[in-house]
Amino acid sequence: MGVEIERKFLVPDGETVPDGREFAVRQGYLVLGPEGAEARVREQDGACSLTVKRGTGLVRGEWETPLSADQFADLWPATEHARVDKTRRIVPLGPDEAVVDTYHGRLAGLRTAEVEFTDPGRAAAFTPPPWFGPEVTDRPEFKNQRLATADAPPLP
Amino acid sequence: MGVEIERKFLVPDGETVPDGREFAVRQGYLVLGPEGAEARVREQDGACSLTVKRGTGLVRGEWETPLSADQFADLWPATEHARVDKTRRIVPLGPDEAVVDTYHGRLAGLRTAEVEFTDPGRAAAFTPPPWFGPEVTDRPEFKNQRLATADAPPLP
């Protein structure tokens, strides 16, 4: 496994997000276990998958398999307790790209932008564009698992 | 959901189990969550499946979908922490049937017999055949989840 560093920012109301390819994402958690363990199904841009994550730090593991639409339909009802429904836009940012998520349903009003780096130096040197708001990388209430079970968007 | 009552017994060493159709079962837990929540993959008699269970009592839910052999192979490595490998034999018992599991690996030496009933009266009136040993229906250490993470067979 390579190093993977992600920084996450809010995109405030009123900011205009640059154009980019856009598609629907819905994901739901089948089971949320201790220490970040999870089994999650996702439909993204029409493709479905199942992902399992478990462990922390050096022993963290991740496994994934594609699902057919029928399999996704069998499992989706099991995620009713922990779902996220959003529109994702991929915005080029020079050599990087921002993954901008506009949330729907309970989380309507929330927009986030994530940028992924493979190099810690590049991550630290990254200059957010003017339409990025406050950074929330280290705020647990903005983690995917927490958002999936939140009743409303976390306060900025 | 219908009522489903299961009674589980040990099958002591030295007892001879009557003939029946036999096949291999291996199952592993992807994620073990709180209050019995689980996501499990199983290969039984050559057919693979994924099952999600969550909740207790009246709000208990169960969802299942078939998996291809490739999907099972993608996910099986995620279960290394919690697996069970056994040979299952289906033994007719008059109007009922016993599901007899002979465990392998860490649990070698353990044999159990389960009988499932749809009627509480029938479950209570059931007379175990002479080759059944002590009943373990209410002993938590003999539940499937617990067996999957046990280092050795529980004491009888």
Coordinates of C-alpha atoms in Angstrom, one line a residue, chain B:
Chain B
M1 CA -40.4 -12.6 9.1
G2 CA -41.6 -15.9 10.6
V3 CA -40.6 -17.2 13.9
E4 CA -37.5 -19.3 13.8
I5 CA -36.4 -21.4 16.8
E6 CA -33.1 -23.2 16.8
R7 CA -31.8 -25.7 19.3
K8 CA -28.1 -26.6 19.3
F9 CA -26.5 -29.6 20.9
L10 CA -23.0 -31.0 21.1
V11 CA -22.2 -34.3 19.5
P12 CA -19.7 -36.1 21.8
D13 CA -16.6 -37.8 20.6
G14 CA -17.2 -41.4 19.8
E15 CA -20.9 -41.0 18.9
T16 CA -21.6 -42.2 15.3
V17 CA -23.6 -39.7 13.3
P18 CA -26.2 -41.3 10.9
D19 CA -25.6 -40.9 7.2
G20 CA -26.7 -37.8 5.3
R21 CA -25.8 -35.5 2.5
E22 CA -22.5 -33.9 3.3
F23 CA -20.8 -30.8 2.0
A24 CA -18.1 -28.3 2.9
V25 CA -18.9 -24.9 4.5
R26 CA -16.5 -22.1 5.1
Q27 CA -17.6 -18.7 6.4
G28 CA -15.8 -15.6 7.5
Y29 CA -16.9 -12.3 9.0
L30 CA -16.0 -9.1 7.1
V31 CA -17.0 -6.9 10.0
L32 CA -18.4 -7.7 13.4
G33 CA -20.3 -4.7 14.7
P34 CA -22.1 -3.9 18.0
E35 CA -25.2 -5.8 19.2
G36 CA -24.7 -8.8 16.9
A37 CA -24.4 -6.7 13.7
E38 CA -22.3 -8.6 11.1
A39 CA -21.4 -8.9 7.5
R40 CA -20.5 -12.4 6.6
V41 CA -19.4 -14.3 3.4
R42 CA -20.0 -18.0 3.0
E43 CA -19.2 -20.7 0.6
Q44 CA -21.5 -23.7 1.1
D45 CA -21.8 -26.7 -1.2
G46 CA -20.0 -24.6 -3.9
A47 CA -22.3 -21.6 -3.7
C48 CA -21.2 -18.3 -2.3
S49 CA -23.2 -15.6 -0.6
L50 CA -22.9 -12.4 1.5
T51 CA -25.2 -11.9 4.4
V52 CA -25.8 -8.9 6.6
K53 CA -27.5 -9.1 10.0
R54 CA -28.2 -6.2 12.3
G55 CA -30.4 -5.3 15.3
T56 CA -31.8 -7.5 18.0
G57 CA -35.3 -8.8 18.8
L58 CA -38.1 -7.3 16.8
V59 CA -36.0 -5.0 14.8
R60 CA -33.5 -7.6 13.7
G61 CA -32.9 -7.6 9.9
E62 CA -31.2 -9.9 7.6
W63 CA -30.2 -9.3 4.0
E64 CA -28.5 -11.6 1.6
T65 CA -27.1 -11.7 -2.0
P66 CA -25.4 -14.4 -4.0
L67 CA -21.7 -13.9 -4.8
S68 CA -19.7 -15.2 -7.7
A69 CA -16.6 -17.2 -7.0
D70 CA -14.5 -14.2 -8.1
Q71 CA -16.3 -11.9 -5.7
F72 CA -15.9 -14.4 -2.9
A73 CA -12.2 -14.6 -3.7
D74 CA -11.9 -10.8 -3.5
L75 CA -13.5 -10.7 0.0
W76 CA -12.3 -13.9 1.7
P77 CA -8.9 -12.3 2.6
A78 CA -10.8 -9.7 4.6
T79 CA -12.1 -12.4 7.0
E80 CA -8.8 -13.7 8.2
H81 CA -9.6 -12.5 11.8
A82 CA -12.8 -14.5 12.0
R83 CA -13.3 -17.7 10.1
V84 CA -15.0 -21.0 10.5
D85 CA -14.3 -24.1 8.3
K86 CA -16.5 -27.1 8.7
T87 CA -18.1 -30.2 7.1
R88 CA -21.9 -30.1 7.3
R89 CA -24.1 -33.2 7.2
I90 CA -27.9 -33.1 6.9
V91 CA -29.4 -35.9 8.9
P92 CA -33.1 -36.6 8.7
L93 CA -34.8 -37.0 12.1
G94 CA -38.4 -38.0 11.4
P95 CA -40.2 -34.8 10.5
D96 CA -37.2 -32.7 11.4
E97 CA -33.6 -32.6 10.3
A98 CA -30.3 -32.2 12.2
V99 CA -27.6 -30.0 10.7
V100 CA -24.4 -31.6 12.0
D101 CA -21.2 -29.5 11.8
T102 CA -17.8 -31.0 12.2
Y103 CA -15.3 -28.2 12.7
H104 CA -11.8 -28.1 11.3
G105 CA -8.7 -26.0 12.0
R106 CA -8.6 -24.2 15.4
L107 CA -11.9 -25.7 16.3
A108 CA -11.0 -29.3 15.4
G109 CA -12.7 -31.7 17.8
L110 CA -16.0 -29.8 18.0
R111 CA -19.1 -31.3 16.6
T112 CA -22.5 -29.7 16.9
A113 CA -26.1 -30.6 15.8
E114 CA -28.7 -27.9 15.2
V115 CA -32.4 -28.5 14.7
E116 CA -34.6 -25.7 13.4
F117 CA -38.3 -25.4 14.2
T118 CA -41.0 -23.0 13.0
D119 CA -43.3 -23.7 16.0
P120 CA -42.4 -23.1 19.6
G121 CA -44.4 -26.0 20.8
R122 CA -42.6 -28.4 18.5
A123 CA -39.3 -27.0 19.6
A124 CA -40.1 -27.6 23.3
A125 CA -41.4 -31.1 22.6
F126 CA -38.4 -32.2 20.6
T127 CA -36.7 -35.4 21.9
P128 CA -33.1 -35.5 21.0
P129 CA -31.8 -38.7 19.5
P130 CA -29.4 -40.8 21.6
W131 CA -26.3 -39.5 19.7
F132 CA -26.9 -35.9 20.8
G133 CA -25.0 -34.7 23.8
P134 CA -25.5 -31.6 26.0
E135 CA -27.6 -28.8 24.8
V136 CA -25.8 -25.5 24.2
T137 CA -28.6 -23.4 22.7
D138 CA -28.2 -20.7 25.4
R139 CA -24.4 -20.8 25.8
P140 CA -22.9 -17.7 24.1
E141 CA -19.5 -19.3 23.6
F142 CA -21.2 -21.6 21.1
K143 CA -22.7 -18.8 19.0
N144 CA -21.4 -18.6 15.4
Q145 CA -19.7 -15.2 15.9
R146 CA -18.0 -16.4 19.0
L147 CA -16.8 -19.6 17.4
A148 CA -15.4 -17.7 14.5
T149 CA -13.0 -15.8 16.8
A150 CA -12.3 -18.5 19.3
D151 CA -8.8 -20.0 19.5
A152 CA -10.0 -23.5 20.4
P153 CA -13.3 -25.4 20.9
P154 CA -15.2 -24.1 24.0
L155 CA -15.3 -26.5 26.9
P156 CA -18.4 -28.8 26.8

